[in-house]
Tab-separated table of C-alpha atoms and ligand atoms in Angstrom:
chain	number	residue	atom	x	y	z
A	1	VAL	CA	33.083	5.817	58.018
A	2	VAL	CA	31.249	5.572	54.765
A	3	ILE	CA	31.167	1.821	53.968
A	4	GLY	CA	28.736	1.936	50.865
A	5	LEU	CA	28.131	4.091	47.983
A	6	LYS	CA	25.462	3.554	45.565
A	7	LEU	CA	23.441	5.231	42.966
A	8	ALA	CA	19.696	4.691	43.743
A	9	VAL	CA	17.288	3.176	41.357
A	10	GLY	CA	15.316	5.382	38.946
A	11	GLY	CA	18.168	6.983	37.098
A	12	GLY	CA	20.367	8.444	39.839
A	13	ARG	CA	17.897	10.888	41.353
A	14	TRP	CA	19.792	10.749	44.615
A	15	LEU	CA	23.094	9.361	46.132
A	16	LEU	CA	22.586	7.044	48.985
A	17	THR	CA	25.436	6.229	51.297
A	18	PHE	CA	25.275	3.686	54.056
A	19	VAL	CA	27.196	4.285	57.316
A	20	ARG	CA	27.412	2.431	60.680
A	21	ALA	CA	26.065	4.627	63.257
A	22	THR	CA	28.151	5.560	66.365
A	23	THR	CA	27.116	7.257	69.665
A	24	ALA	CA	27.900	10.616	67.840
A	25	ASP	CA	24.710	9.986	65.860
A	26	HIS	CA	22.455	9.439	68.910
A	27	ASP	CA	20.449	12.719	68.826
A	28	ARG	CA	19.918	12.583	64.977
A	29	ILE	CA	18.637	8.877	65.124
A	30	ARG	CA	16.265	9.764	68.113
A	31	GLU	CA	14.852	12.788	66.112
A	32	PHE	CA	14.444	10.573	63.065
A	33	LEU	CA	12.733	7.736	64.881
A	34	SER	CA	10.158	10.073	66.602
A	35	GLN	CA	8.388	10.187	63.394
A	36	PHE	CA	7.351	6.585	63.821
A	37	LEU	CA	4.637	6.244	66.512
A	38	ASP	CA	4.924	3.658	69.293
A	39	ASP	CA	8.210	2.426	68.026
A	40	TYR	CA	10.116	0.018	70.352
A	41	LEU	CA	13.246	1.107	68.526
A	42	SER	CA	13.047	4.740	69.884
A	43	GLU	CA	13.671	3.342	73.323
A	44	ARG	CA	16.110	0.496	72.375
A	45	PHE	CA	18.218	1.955	69.637
A	46	PRO	CA	21.093	3.282	71.802
A	47	GLN	CA	22.042	-0.326	72.855
A	48	TYR	CA	22.758	-1.229	69.146
A	49	LEU	CA	25.270	1.868	68.715
A	50	GLY	CA	28.795	0.475	68.515
A	51	ARG	CA	27.633	-3.293	69.009
A	52	GLN	CA	29.915	-5.765	67.147
A	53	PRO	CA	29.522	-7.441	64.808
A	54	GLY	CA	26.953	-5.390	63.004
A	55	GLY	CA	25.098	-2.720	64.823
A	56	LEU	CA	22.900	0.099	63.777
A	57	TYR	CA	23.167	1.413	60.198
A	58	LEU	CA	21.996	4.516	58.496
A	59	ALA	CA	20.987	5.319	54.905
A	60	MET	CA	22.005	8.802	54.177
A	61	ASP	CA	21.063	11.132	51.111
A	62	GLY	CA	23.722	13.687	51.467
A	63	ASP	CA	23.345	15.021	55.058
A	64	GLN	CA	19.871	13.822	55.213
A	65	LEU	CA	19.054	10.663	57.241
A	66	VAL	CA	16.633	8.772	55.253
A	67	GLY	CA	16.742	5.178	56.827
A	68	THR	CA	17.924	2.955	59.720
A	69	CYS	CA	18.466	-0.724	60.328
A	70	VAL	CA	19.979	-2.932	62.700
A	71	ILE	CA	22.135	-6.073	61.887
A	72	SER	CA	22.772	-8.360	64.690
A	73	PHE	CA	24.114	-11.790	65.158
A	74	PRO	CA	22.191	-13.877	67.669
A	75	LYS	CA	24.242	-16.954	66.765
A	76	ALA	CA	27.598	-17.198	64.795
A	77	LYS	CA	27.103	-16.935	60.966
A	78	GLN	CA	23.220	-16.188	61.348
A	79	ALA	CA	22.376	-12.484	60.882
A	80	LEU	CA	19.108	-10.983	61.968
A	81	LEU	CA	17.808	-7.803	60.298
A	82	SER	CA	15.588	-5.522	62.180
A	83	GLY	CA	14.840	-1.827	62.751
A	84	MET	CA	14.270	-1.065	59.249
A	85	ARG	CA	12.711	2.466	59.028
A	86	ILE	CA	12.609	4.550	55.914
A	87	LEU	CA	11.620	8.298	56.076
A	88	PRO	CA	8.025	8.456	55.356
A	89	ALA	CA	8.281	10.974	52.659
A	90	ARG	CA	10.734	8.556	50.767
A	91	GLN	CA	8.769	5.267	51.256
A	92	GLY	CA	7.852	3.516	48.163
A	93	SER	CA	10.635	5.012	45.984
A	94	GLY	CA	13.114	2.185	46.301
A	95	VAL	CA	15.241	3.246	49.156
A	96	GLY	CA	14.162	0.082	51.230
A	97	GLU	CA	15.144	-2.211	48.537
A	98	GLU	CA	18.486	-0.512	47.936
A	99	PHE	CA	19.109	-0.400	51.766
A	100	GLY	CA	18.198	-4.075	51.883
A	101	ARG	CA	20.804	-5.105	49.303
A	102	PHE	CA	23.342	-3.241	51.307
A	103	GLN	CA	22.331	-5.007	54.462
A	104	LEU	CA	22.614	-8.464	52.723
A	105	ALA	CA	26.133	-7.493	51.417
A	106	GLU	CA	27.147	-6.135	54.933
A	107	ALA	CA	25.882	-9.383	56.710
A	108	ARG	CA	27.848	-11.545	54.316
A	109	LYS	CA	30.911	-9.385	54.787
A	110	LEU	CA	30.561	-9.969	58.549
A	111	GLY	CA	30.305	-13.821	58.178
A	112	ALA	CA	26.752	-14.541	57.840
A	113	ASP	CA	25.619	-17.728	55.840
A	114	VAL	CA	22.007	-16.873	56.461
A	115	VAL	CA	20.059	-13.879	57.123
A	116	ARG	CA	16.548	-13.711	58.858
A	117	VAL	CA	13.891	-11.075	59.294
A	118	LEU	CA	10.656	-11.185	61.534
A	119	VAL	CA	7.813	-9.379	59.736
A	120	HIS	CA	4.506	-8.529	61.413
A	121	GLN	CA	1.630	-10.390	59.795
A	122	ASP	CA	0.099	-7.005	58.716
A	123	ASN	CA	3.264	-5.591	57.292
A	124	GLN	CA	2.653	-6.498	53.552
A	125	THR	CA	4.982	-3.891	52.297
A	126	SER	CA	8.022	-5.362	54.141
A	127	ALA	CA	7.021	-8.935	53.082
A	128	HIS	CA	6.743	-7.646	49.526
A	129	VAL	CA	10.159	-5.991	49.551
A	130	LEU	CA	11.811	-8.847	51.157
A	131	GLN	CA	10.333	-11.765	49.228
A	132	ASP	CA	9.953	-10.093	45.865
A	133	LYS	CA	12.974	-7.816	45.664
A	134	LEU	CA	15.516	-9.304	47.908
A	135	GLY	CA	14.920	-13.048	47.604
A	136	PHE	CA	13.645	-13.965	51.017
A	137	GLN	CA	11.522	-17.050	51.721
A	138	ILE	CA	8.970	-17.594	54.459
A	139	VAL	CA	10.447	-20.514	56.592
A	140	ASP	CA	8.099	-20.268	59.638
A	141	GLN	CA	5.449	-18.229	61.463
A	142	TRP	CA	6.457	-16.712	64.764
A	143	ALA	CA	4.433	-15.567	67.892
A	144	VAL	CA	5.536	-13.738	70.996
A	145	GLY	CA	3.381	-13.604	74.031
A	146	GLU	CA	2.919	-14.106	77.670
A	147	ILE	CA	1.198	-16.147	80.245
A	148	ASN	CA	0.263	-14.110	83.362
A	149	PRO	CA	-0.371	-15.504	85.931
A	150	LEU	CA	1.020	-18.922	85.306
A	151	PRO	CA	-1.344	-21.787	86.470
A	152	ASN	CA	-1.015	-23.297	89.879
A	153	PRO	CA	-1.235	-27.081	89.043
A	154	GLU	CA	-1.658	-29.619	91.885
A	155	THR	CA	1.214	-31.771	92.332
A	156	ARG	CA	1.120	-34.320	89.793
A	157	PRO	CA	2.883	-37.733	89.030
A	158	PRO	CA	6.305	-36.926	87.768
A	159	GLU	CA	5.825	-37.374	84.019
A	160	ALA	CA	8.386	-34.694	83.156
A	161	SER	CA	11.693	-33.461	84.298
A	162	MET	CA	14.786	-31.539	83.383
A	163	ALA	CA	16.999	-33.329	80.914
A	164	TRP	CA	20.650	-33.740	81.351
A	165	ALA	CA	23.513	-35.447	79.512
A	166	VAL	CA	22.052	-38.907	80.422
A	167	ASP	CA	19.017	-38.004	78.124
A	168	ARG	CA	21.051	-36.831	75.375
A	169	ASP	CA	20.423	-39.639	72.892
A	170	ARG	CA	16.752	-39.711	73.373
A	171	VAL	CA	16.381	-35.813	72.998
A	172	ALA	CA	18.649	-35.906	69.925
A	173	SER	CA	16.622	-38.366	68.204
A	174	PHE	CA	13.473	-36.229	68.955
A	175	ILE	CA	15.086	-33.006	67.533
A	176	LYS	CA	16.395	-34.883	64.498
A	177	GLN	CA	12.870	-35.091	63.269
A	178	TYR	CA	12.639	-31.176	63.554
A	179	GLU	CA	15.829	-30.115	61.920
A	180	GLN	CA	14.215	-27.098	60.271
A	181	ASP	CA	13.076	-25.725	63.538
A	182	LEU	CA	13.984	-22.343	64.987
A	183	TRP	CA	14.369	-21.353	68.572
A	184	ALA	CA	15.020	-18.110	70.149
A	185	PRO	CA	17.586	-17.498	72.986
A	186	GLU	CA	15.852	-14.119	73.062
A	187	VAL	CA	12.026	-13.939	72.060
A	188	TRP	CA	12.783	-11.769	69.078
A	189	ASP	CA	15.822	-13.561	67.823
A	190	PRO	CA	15.085	-16.828	66.050
A	191	VAL	CA	18.026	-19.095	65.223
A	192	SER	CA	18.340	-22.541	63.846
A	193	LEU	CA	18.200	-25.582	66.270
A	194	ASN	CA	21.008	-28.129	66.116
A	195	LEU	CA	22.800	-30.620	68.307
A	196	THR	CA	25.439	-28.215	69.445
A	197	ASP	CA	22.773	-25.812	70.788
A	198	LEU	CA	21.374	-28.905	72.720
A	199	ASN	CA	24.595	-29.953	74.197
A	200	LEU	CA	25.308	-26.534	75.456
A	201	ARG	CA	21.947	-26.269	77.062
A	202	PHE	CA	22.477	-29.616	78.856
A	203	GLU	CA	25.527	-27.913	80.460
A	204	THR	CA	23.749	-24.885	81.561
A	205	GLY	CA	20.344	-26.455	82.195
A	206	GLY	CA	16.944	-25.436	80.804
A	207	VAL	CA	16.021	-28.288	78.875
A	208	ALA	CA	12.729	-30.033	79.999
A	209	VAL	CA	11.476	-33.232	78.574
A	210	ALA	CA	8.374	-35.508	78.886
A	211	PRO	CA	7.965	-38.344	79.601
A	212	GLN	CA	10.920	-38.995	81.880
A	213	HIS	CA	11.886	-42.186	80.040
A	214	GLY	CA	11.463	-43.793	76.623
A	215	ASP	CA	10.717	-41.698	73.515
A	216	VAL	CA	10.335	-38.008	74.023
A	217	GLU	CA	6.904	-36.586	73.328
A	218	ALA	CA	7.515	-33.073	74.304
A	219	LEU	CA	10.573	-30.854	74.778
A	220	ALA	CA	11.056	-27.364	75.926
A	221	PHE	CA	13.947	-24.839	76.261
A	222	THR	CA	13.501	-22.531	79.050
A	223	SER	CA	15.398	-19.826	81.081
A	224	MET	CA	14.608	-17.525	84.095
A	225	GLN	CA	14.983	-13.950	83.419
A	226	SER	CA	16.103	-12.129	86.523
A	227	LYS	CA	14.174	-14.528	88.684
A	228	GLU	CA	10.903	-12.731	87.689
A	229	VAL	CA	9.857	-14.230	84.361
A	230	LEU	CA	10.104	-17.805	82.960
A	231	ASN	CA	11.150	-17.549	79.247
A	232	ILE	CA	10.107	-20.404	76.883
A	233	SER	CA	12.462	-20.337	73.953
A	234	TYR	CA	11.486	-23.637	72.265
A	235	LEU	CA	8.505	-25.934	72.462
A	236	ARG	CA	7.955	-29.185	70.394
A	237	THR	CA	5.086	-31.504	71.176
A	238	LEU	CA	4.260	-34.913	69.643
A	239	GLY	CA	2.030	-36.783	71.929
A	240	GLN	CA	-0.115	-36.258	74.974
A	241	ALA	CA	2.851	-35.824	77.439
A	242	VAL	CA	2.803	-31.984	76.851
A	243	GLN	CA	0.438	-31.370	79.647
A	244	GLY	CA	2.703	-33.209	82.194
A	245	LEU	CA	5.621	-31.144	80.808
A	246	LEU	CA	3.793	-27.755	81.231
A	247	ASP	CA	2.620	-28.501	84.625
A	248	TYR	CA	6.119	-29.428	85.668
A	249	LEU	CA	7.389	-26.210	84.217
A	250	TRP	CA	4.761	-24.130	86.153
A	251	ASN	CA	5.616	-26.027	89.341
A	252	GLU	CA	9.340	-25.338	88.908
A	253	ALA	CA	8.501	-21.557	88.228
A	254	ARG	CA	6.431	-21.179	91.117
A	255	ALA	CA	8.882	-22.821	93.460
A	256	TRP	CA	11.240	-20.038	92.405
A	257	GLY	CA	8.541	-17.494	93.069
A	258	ILE	CA	7.850	-16.750	89.328
A	259	ASN	CA	4.382	-16.321	88.181
A	260	ARG	CA	4.737	-15.170	84.792
A	261	CYS	CA	5.948	-16.659	81.483
A	262	ARG	CA	7.133	-15.016	78.295
A	263	PHE	CA	7.640	-16.763	75.031
A	264	GLY	CA	8.837	-16.244	71.457
A	265	VAL	CA	8.236	-19.531	69.828
A	266	SER	CA	7.060	-21.005	66.561
A	267	ALA	CA	3.301	-20.120	65.881
A	268	HIS	CA	2.319	-23.839	66.156
A	269	ALA	CA	3.942	-23.985	69.496
A	270	ALA	CA	2.284	-20.722	70.678
A	271	GLU	CA	-1.206	-21.990	69.591
A	272	ARG	CA	-0.628	-25.171	71.525
A	273	LEU	CA	0.146	-23.186	74.592
A	274	ARG	CA	-3.024	-21.015	73.926
A	275	SER	CA	-5.230	-24.095	73.665
A	276	LEU	CA	-3.695	-25.772	76.776
A	277	VAL	CA	-2.889	-22.938	79.358
A	278	PRO	CA	-5.370	-20.426	80.660
A	279	ASN	CA	-4.230	-16.635	80.586
A	280	THR	CA	-2.100	-17.179	77.564
A	281	GLU	CA	-1.864	-14.016	75.272
A	282	ILE	CA	-0.233	-13.989	71.987
A	283	THR	CA	0.675	-10.229	71.408
A	284	TRP	CA	2.649	-10.474	68.205
A	285	ARG	CA	2.295	-12.641	65.151
A	286	GLY	CA	4.247	-12.705	61.994
A	287	LEU	CA	6.616	-14.332	59.460
A	288	VAL	CA	10.151	-15.578	59.795
A	289	LEU	CA	11.715	-14.684	56.395
A	290	GLU	CA	15.145	-16.201	55.530
A	291	ARG	CA	17.706	-15.699	52.818
A	292	HIS	CA	20.824	-17.913	52.337
A	293	LEU	CA	23.777	-16.150	51.253
A	294	ASN	CA	26.099	-18.647	49.966
A	295	LEU	CA	24.011	-19.213	46.832
A	296	THR	CA	24.966	-16.218	44.777
A	297	ALA	CA	28.235	-14.357	44.411
A	298	ALA	CA	26.998	-10.800	44.479
A	299	GLU	CA	23.821	-8.814	45.167
A	300	GLY	CA	21.928	-7.190	42.383
B	1	COA	C1	8.773	-1.261	54.901
B	1	COA	C2	9.795	-0.169	54.393
B	1	COA	C3	11.148	-0.493	55.212
B	1	COA	C4	10.203	-0.513	52.997
B	1	COA	O1	11.112	0.626	52.457
B	1	COA	P1	10.529	1.431	51.057
B	1	COA	O2	11.677	2.377	50.894
B	1	COA	O3	9.114	1.975	51.179
B	1	COA	O4	10.461	0.255	50.093
B	1	COA	P2	10.685	0.296	48.560
B	1	COA	O5	10.414	1.601	47.904
B	1	COA	O6	12.063	-0.355	48.031
B	1	COA	O7	9.574	-0.865	48.041
B	1	COA	C5	8.268	-0.621	48.595
B	1	COA	C6	7.437	-1.486	47.743
B	1	COA	O8	6.237	-1.849	48.347
B	1	COA	C7	5.142	-1.146	47.608
B	1	COA	N1	4.200	-0.676	48.681
B	1	COA	C8	2.916	-0.988	48.853
B	1	COA	N2	2.291	-0.323	49.882
B	1	COA	C9	3.317	0.585	50.277
B	1	COA	C10	3.297	1.589	51.219
B	1	COA	N3	2.244	1.865	52.012
B	1	COA	N4	4.403	2.301	51.349
B	1	COA	C11	5.546	2.018	50.634
B	1	COA	N5	5.521	1.133	49.745
B	1	COA	C12	4.420	0.357	49.549
B	1	COA	C13	5.679	-0.227	46.756
B	1	COA	O9	4.841	0.062	45.563
B	1	COA	C14	7.063	-1.067	46.427
B	1	COA	O10	6.785	-2.092	45.627
B	1	COA	P3	6.992	-2.025	44.013
B	1	COA	O11	8.384	-1.406	43.741
B	1	COA	O12	6.854	-3.485	43.542
B	1	COA	O13	5.974	-1.115	43.478
B	1	COA	C15	9.312	1.252	54.681
B	1	COA	O14	8.059	1.292	54.063
B	1	COA	C16	9.026	1.606	56.000
B	1	COA	O15	9.829	2.164	56.776
B	1	COA	N6	7.929	1.167	56.737
B	1	COA	C17	7.579	1.640	58.067
B	1	COA	C18	8.459	0.693	59.047
B	1	COA	C19	8.438	-0.795	58.845
B	1	COA	O16	7.313	-1.344	58.519
B	1	COA	N7	9.692	-1.317	58.922
B	1	COA	C20	9.805	-2.832	58.610
B	1	COA	C21	9.685	-3.615	59.827
B	1	COA	S1	10.152	-5.426	59.320
C-alpha cells in the first residue's frame, strides 16, 4: 500500500514513495541492509515486519529501495524511530530529511504525542538532520551496558528492599522531583516516567528502594530476563543509600542464580554504576532526541 507520495527536495529529481513493509519485502530488505556493516538491523528486521502500530517502512524511488526505518510504540502515544538507513549512494542528498518528515507525520497519524530517537554519540549526521532539519531537541544522554559478573556482596544490614503499595507515597514524592526522567522497559526503548508506570510496577514487582523507611534516596526498576540476566531499566540516586540498594539487587539476583546484569539507563545513572560497581562496561553511549507533535499542525 502506498501511503505517502512526495516530490523530493532539489526540484523533483526523483519521486519518493513511502510504504509500510510486509513479509513479502523480506528478501529485498535483507539485501538492502547487507550494505551496512555490522548492522544489528540485519538480524532483527523480520520482527518489525507487520508489527502494529507502526512497523518497518521503506523509502522507494520507483522500484528502487533507497531507505528503511522503524516506527515503534514502546508506550501509548510515545513513538520511537530507529533503523533509519539510506542507500549509501543517496546519502547527503535530502532523502533522510524527506523520509524523516514522513515518519513524523506517520507517527502522528498513529496517535503519537511525542517521538524519540536514540543517536550514537559519534553520529553527527543523524544528530544534524534530526535537530536542524526536523526540529528534535536533546533531552537526555543514554547509555547501554552490562555488569559481568555481578559482585558477590557479603550479607549486609537490610538498608534496601523491594517497594510495594505501602511505599507508594514516599516513592511517588521521590520521582516527582524527576518528572523529566526517562526509563526503558527494554534497554533501547526510553519512555517517560510517571506515576502510572510506578503503580503498574508496584503490581508486577521490580521496584527497589533504599533506605527501607523514610525519605527515598535511591530507586531502581529491575526485571529478570529469562532467569539469566538482571535488567536495570531505571536508576536514580540522591544520597549514600545507593550502595545498599545495589548490594541488595546483587544479592537478590544471585539468589536466583543470576550473575549478569544489563542496563539501558540515563548516562548519569550508568556513570554512577561504573563508579560504584566493578566489571561495569558501557558499550553504547548516545543522545536521546525528542520532538513533540502537538505543537504544529503540519510538517514541512
Ligand atoms: C543518517 C542518515 C539516515 C541521514 O540520511 P541522508 O539522506 O544522508 O540525510 P540528508 O541528505 O537529508 O541530510 C544529511 C545532512 O548531513 C550532512 N552530512 C554531513 N556529513 C555527512 C555524511 N557523511 N553523509 C551524509 N550526510 C552528511 C549533509 O550535508 C546534510 O546536511 P545539509 O543538508 O545541511 O548539508 C544516512 O546518512 C544514513 O543512512 N546513515 C547510515 C546509517 C545511520 O547512521 N542511521 C541513523 C541511525 S540513528
